[in-house]
Amino acid sequence: MHLVLASASPARLSTLRSAGVHPTVVVSGVDEDAVLAAARERFGGLDPVDAVLVLAQAKAEDVARRVEGEEATADMLGAQVADAVVVGCDSMLELDGEILGKPADADDAVARWQAMRGRAAVLHTGHWIVDLRDDARGGTGATLGATSSTTVHFADLDDDEIAAYVATGEPLHVAGAFTIDGLGGPYVERVEGDHHGVVGLSLPLLRELLGEIEVPFRALRG
């Protein structure tokens, strides 16, 4: 049993490794803006819970198609493709009903923190799995997902603290302009829900999704 992580996120990879799972990383090539625009045209307005799920699905299915290709199979997984399950994720912060992904630049990150400080927001992380296992190995061909939502309570930072944090560069590379497992940790006072989801990949939710295709989480370890 082998997991393919359709994400370049170091935090997601670290979360899995800490749980004893050592996935192959294959980064998707999807255009996120185009995917969301197509979904809105088809379904109308998207709630944050649905938006992250749409993107997670697009990433997982894009990587699944690449992994199943003859050239990709040899380069990425070799014989392991027969036992592979792909997981894709996407995260966004919801504040006052607005969806916030990665900041556009440092000024945007500062403005985000000025709006978030001393308040609570909800971090949504969509998860999508694609079962690529052979029939002989219990494969289902399933493609399914769900969203983890966690309320995050931020400390009341002053402008100097915000400027110093943004100057580290970390907020520019993560959804919501913060981390809980890195330099942003001191500025998150508490969370309500699964803290793994805030990091970017909910281990309990991944376990539940794997259960839907009758794969115990322990099968990923090794």
Short mmCIF file of C-alpha atoms in Angstrom, two decimals:
data_model
loop_
_atom_site.label_atom_id
_atom_site.label_comp_id
_atom_site.label_asym_id
_atom_site.label_seq_id
_atom_site.Cartn_x
_atom_site.Cartn_y
_atom_site.Cartn_z
CA MET A 1 0.00 0.00 0.00
CA HIS A 2 1.57 3.28 -1.13
CA LEU A 3 0.39 6.87 -0.75
CA VAL A 4 1.00 9.53 -3.38
CA LEU A 5 0.80 13.08 -2.03
CA ALA A 6 -0.41 15.52 -4.69
CA SER A 7 1.06 18.56 -2.95
CA ALA A 8 4.33 20.46 -2.68
CA SER A 9 3.56 21.47 0.92
CA PRO A 10 6.44 20.63 3.30
CA ALA A 11 3.99 20.80 6.22
CA ARG A 12 1.71 18.13 4.73
CA LEU A 13 4.68 15.89 3.99
CA SER A 14 6.02 16.37 7.52
CA THR A 15 2.61 15.58 9.03
CA LEU A 16 2.44 12.29 7.16
CA ARG A 17 6.02 11.34 7.99
CA SER A 18 5.40 12.05 11.68
CA ALA A 19 2.55 9.55 11.49
CA GLY A 20 4.85 6.92 9.98
CA VAL A 21 3.77 7.42 6.37
CA HIS A 22 6.37 8.09 3.68
CA PRO A 23 4.54 9.11 0.50
CA THR A 24 5.81 9.81 -2.97
CA VAL A 25 5.30 13.51 -3.74
CA VAL A 26 3.93 14.37 -7.18
CA VAL A 27 2.93 18.01 -7.51
CA SER A 28 -0.17 18.74 -9.59
CA GLY A 29 -0.14 21.14 -12.50
CA VAL A 30 -3.68 22.46 -12.21
CA ASP A 31 -4.54 26.13 -12.69
CA GLU A 32 -6.42 26.85 -9.45
CA ASP A 33 -8.10 30.02 -10.70
CA ALA A 34 -9.32 28.22 -13.83
CA VAL A 35 -10.64 25.28 -11.80
CA LEU A 36 -12.61 27.57 -9.48
CA ALA A 37 -13.93 29.64 -12.38
CA ALA A 38 -15.16 26.50 -14.15
CA ALA A 39 -16.81 25.25 -10.95
CA ARG A 40 -18.58 28.57 -10.39
CA GLU A 41 -19.82 28.58 -13.97
CA ARG A 42 -21.19 25.09 -13.51
CA PHE A 43 -22.54 25.26 -9.96
CA GLY A 44 -22.88 28.98 -9.21
CA GLY A 45 -21.35 30.48 -6.06
CA LEU A 46 -19.07 28.25 -4.01
CA ASP A 47 -18.93 28.15 -0.23
CA PRO A 48 -15.38 27.93 1.18
CA VAL A 49 -16.06 24.32 2.22
CA ASP A 50 -16.86 23.46 -1.39
CA ALA A 51 -14.10 25.58 -2.97
CA VAL A 52 -11.28 23.76 -1.17
CA LEU A 53 -12.86 20.42 -2.02
CA VAL A 54 -13.11 21.30 -5.71
CA LEU A 55 -9.41 22.19 -5.76
CA ALA A 56 -8.37 19.12 -3.78
CA GLN A 57 -10.27 16.93 -6.25
CA ALA A 58 -8.68 18.64 -9.25
CA LYS A 59 -5.18 18.19 -7.82
CA ALA A 60 -5.68 14.55 -6.83
CA GLU A 61 -7.24 13.56 -10.15
CA ASP A 62 -4.61 15.43 -12.16
CA VAL A 63 -1.82 13.56 -10.37
CA ALA A 64 -3.72 10.26 -10.64
CA ARG A 65 -3.88 10.65 -14.43
CA ARG A 66 -0.15 11.38 -14.57
CA VAL A 67 0.76 8.49 -12.29
CA GLU A 68 -1.31 6.09 -14.38
CA GLY A 69 0.48 7.17 -17.58
CA GLU A 70 3.15 4.81 -18.82
CA GLU A 71 6.01 7.33 -18.70
CA ALA A 72 4.97 8.72 -15.32
CA THR A 73 4.62 5.25 -13.82
CA ALA A 74 8.23 4.39 -14.54
CA ASP A 75 9.61 7.72 -13.32
CA MET A 76 7.44 8.28 -10.26
CA LEU A 77 6.45 5.01 -8.66
CA GLY A 78 7.67 2.03 -10.60
CA ALA A 79 5.87 -1.15 -9.54
CA GLN A 80 4.24 0.61 -6.60
CA VAL A 81 1.54 2.14 -8.81
CA ALA A 82 -0.44 -1.11 -8.51
CA ASP A 83 -0.85 -0.39 -4.79
CA ALA A 84 -1.19 3.40 -4.93
CA VAL A 85 -3.77 5.78 -3.48
CA VAL A 86 -3.45 9.49 -4.32
CA VAL A 87 -4.40 12.22 -1.84
CA GLY A 88 -4.77 15.88 -2.81
CA CYS A 89 -5.42 18.79 -0.45
CA ASP A 90 -6.17 22.49 -0.55
CA SER A 91 -6.59 25.02 2.26
CA MET A 92 -8.26 28.41 2.58
CA LEU A 93 -9.04 30.68 5.50
CA GLU A 94 -12.57 32.08 5.87
CA LEU A 95 -12.86 35.45 7.58
CA ASP A 96 -16.13 37.40 7.55
CA GLY A 97 -17.40 35.14 4.77
CA GLU A 98 -14.41 35.94 2.54
CA ILE A 99 -12.12 33.21 1.22
CA LEU A 100 -8.42 33.88 1.78
CA GLY A 101 -5.72 31.80 0.09
CA LYS A 102 -2.04 32.73 -0.06
CA PRO A 103 -1.33 36.48 0.15
CA ALA A 104 -0.45 38.19 -3.11
CA ASP A 105 2.51 40.02 -1.55
CA ALA A 106 3.88 41.38 1.73
CA ASP A 107 1.43 44.29 1.84
CA ASP A 108 -1.45 41.86 1.39
CA ALA A 109 -0.09 39.68 4.22
CA VAL A 110 0.14 42.69 6.54
CA ALA A 111 -3.44 43.71 5.71
CA ARG A 112 -4.60 40.13 6.38
CA TRP A 113 -3.01 40.09 9.81
CA GLN A 114 -4.39 43.50 10.68
CA ALA A 115 -7.85 42.12 9.91
CA MET A 116 -7.29 38.78 11.72
CA ARG A 117 -5.55 39.88 14.92
CA GLY A 118 -7.54 39.32 18.09
CA ARG A 119 -10.23 37.48 16.13
CA ALA A 120 -11.23 33.99 15.06
CA ALA A 121 -11.41 32.59 11.53
CA VAL A 122 -12.09 29.16 10.05
CA LEU A 123 -9.41 27.21 8.19
CA HIS A 124 -10.96 24.86 5.63
CA THR A 125 -8.87 22.04 4.17
CA GLY A 126 -10.29 19.94 1.37
CA HIS A 127 -9.08 16.32 1.04
CA TRP A 128 -9.59 14.09 -1.99
CA ILE A 129 -8.40 10.54 -2.56
CA VAL A 130 -8.22 8.49 -5.77
CA ASP A 131 -7.84 4.72 -5.51
CA LEU A 132 -5.41 3.50 -8.19
CA ARG A 133 -4.95 0.00 -6.79
CA ASP A 134 -5.34 -2.98 -9.08
CA ASP A 135 -8.53 -5.04 -8.74
CA ALA A 136 -6.44 -7.95 -7.54
CA ARG A 137 -5.17 -5.80 -4.67
CA GLY A 138 -8.60 -4.64 -3.58
CA GLY A 139 -8.80 -1.56 -5.75
CA THR A 140 -12.17 0.16 -5.98
CA GLY A 141 -11.47 2.88 -8.56
CA ALA A 142 -13.09 5.25 -6.08
CA THR A 143 -12.60 9.02 -6.11
CA LEU A 144 -14.00 10.77 -3.06
CA GLY A 145 -13.34 13.50 -0.56
CA ALA A 146 -14.40 15.68 2.35
CA THR A 147 -13.45 18.94 4.06
CA SER A 148 -11.95 19.54 7.49
CA SER A 149 -12.88 22.87 9.12
CA THR A 150 -11.12 24.21 12.21
CA THR A 151 -11.70 27.50 14.03
CA VAL A 152 -8.48 29.39 14.69
CA HIS A 153 -8.18 32.08 17.37
CA PHE A 154 -5.44 34.61 16.65
CA ALA A 155 -3.48 36.67 19.16
CA ASP A 156 -3.91 40.45 19.15
CA LEU A 157 -0.63 41.41 17.49
CA ASP A 158 0.52 45.00 17.26
CA ASP A 159 1.73 46.46 13.98
CA ASP A 160 5.41 45.87 14.80
CA GLU A 161 4.80 42.17 15.49
CA ILE A 162 2.89 41.83 12.23
CA ALA A 163 5.62 43.56 10.25
CA ALA A 164 8.31 41.38 11.82
CA TYR A 165 6.40 38.17 11.09
CA VAL A 166 5.65 39.13 7.49
CA ALA A 167 9.33 40.07 7.03
CA THR A 168 10.27 36.42 7.68
CA GLY A 169 8.57 35.56 4.40
CA GLU A 170 6.66 32.63 5.88
CA PRO A 171 3.16 34.17 5.61
CA LEU A 172 3.58 34.64 1.86
CA HIS A 173 3.69 30.92 1.18
CA VAL A 174 0.75 29.57 3.17
CA ALA A 175 -3.03 29.80 3.05
CA GLY A 176 -4.35 32.44 5.40
CA ALA A 177 -0.87 33.97 5.84
CA PHE A 178 -0.03 31.95 8.96
CA THR A 179 1.27 28.64 10.23
CA ILE A 180 0.58 26.83 13.46
CA ASP A 181 3.61 24.54 13.24
CA GLY A 182 6.20 27.13 12.28
CA LEU A 183 7.08 30.76 12.94
CA GLY A 184 3.41 31.67 13.24
CA GLY A 185 2.83 29.31 16.15
CA PRO A 186 3.15 31.99 18.88
CA TYR A 187 0.38 34.00 17.24
CA VAL A 188 -2.27 31.25 17.33
CA GLU A 189 -3.83 31.19 20.79
CA ARG A 190 -6.04 28.15 20.33
CA VAL A 191 -7.98 26.08 17.84
CA GLU A 192 -11.37 24.40 17.90
CA GLY A 193 -11.21 21.23 15.84
CA ASP A 194 -8.41 19.15 14.37
CA HIS A 195 -5.09 20.99 14.52
CA HIS A 196 -3.75 18.72 11.76
CA GLY A 197 -6.27 20.35 9.43
CA VAL A 198 -4.71 23.72 10.18
CA VAL A 199 -1.29 22.36 9.23
CA GLY A 200 -2.83 21.30 5.92
CA LEU A 201 -3.76 17.63 6.17
CA SER A 202 -6.19 16.15 8.69
CA LEU A 203 -4.95 12.70 9.67
CA PRO A 204 -8.29 11.69 11.23
CA LEU A 205 -10.17 12.71 8.08
CA LEU A 206 -7.67 10.89 5.85
CA ARG A 207 -8.20 7.81 8.00
CA GLU A 208 -11.97 8.10 7.51
CA LEU A 209 -11.66 8.48 3.74
CA LEU A 210 -9.35 5.48 3.52
CA GLY A 211 -11.90 3.54 5.56
CA GLU A 212 -14.44 4.20 2.80
CA ILE A 213 -12.27 2.12 0.45
CA GLU A 214 -11.50 -0.42 3.20
CA VAL A 215 -7.88 0.60 3.68
CA PRO A 216 -6.77 0.81 7.33
CA PHE A 217 -4.46 3.74 8.04
CA ARG A 218 -1.83 1.36 9.37
CA ALA A 219 -1.48 -0.06 5.85
CA LEU A 220 0.22 3.20 4.82
CA ARG A 221 3.05 2.73 7.31
CA GLY A 222 6.16 0.88 6.38
#
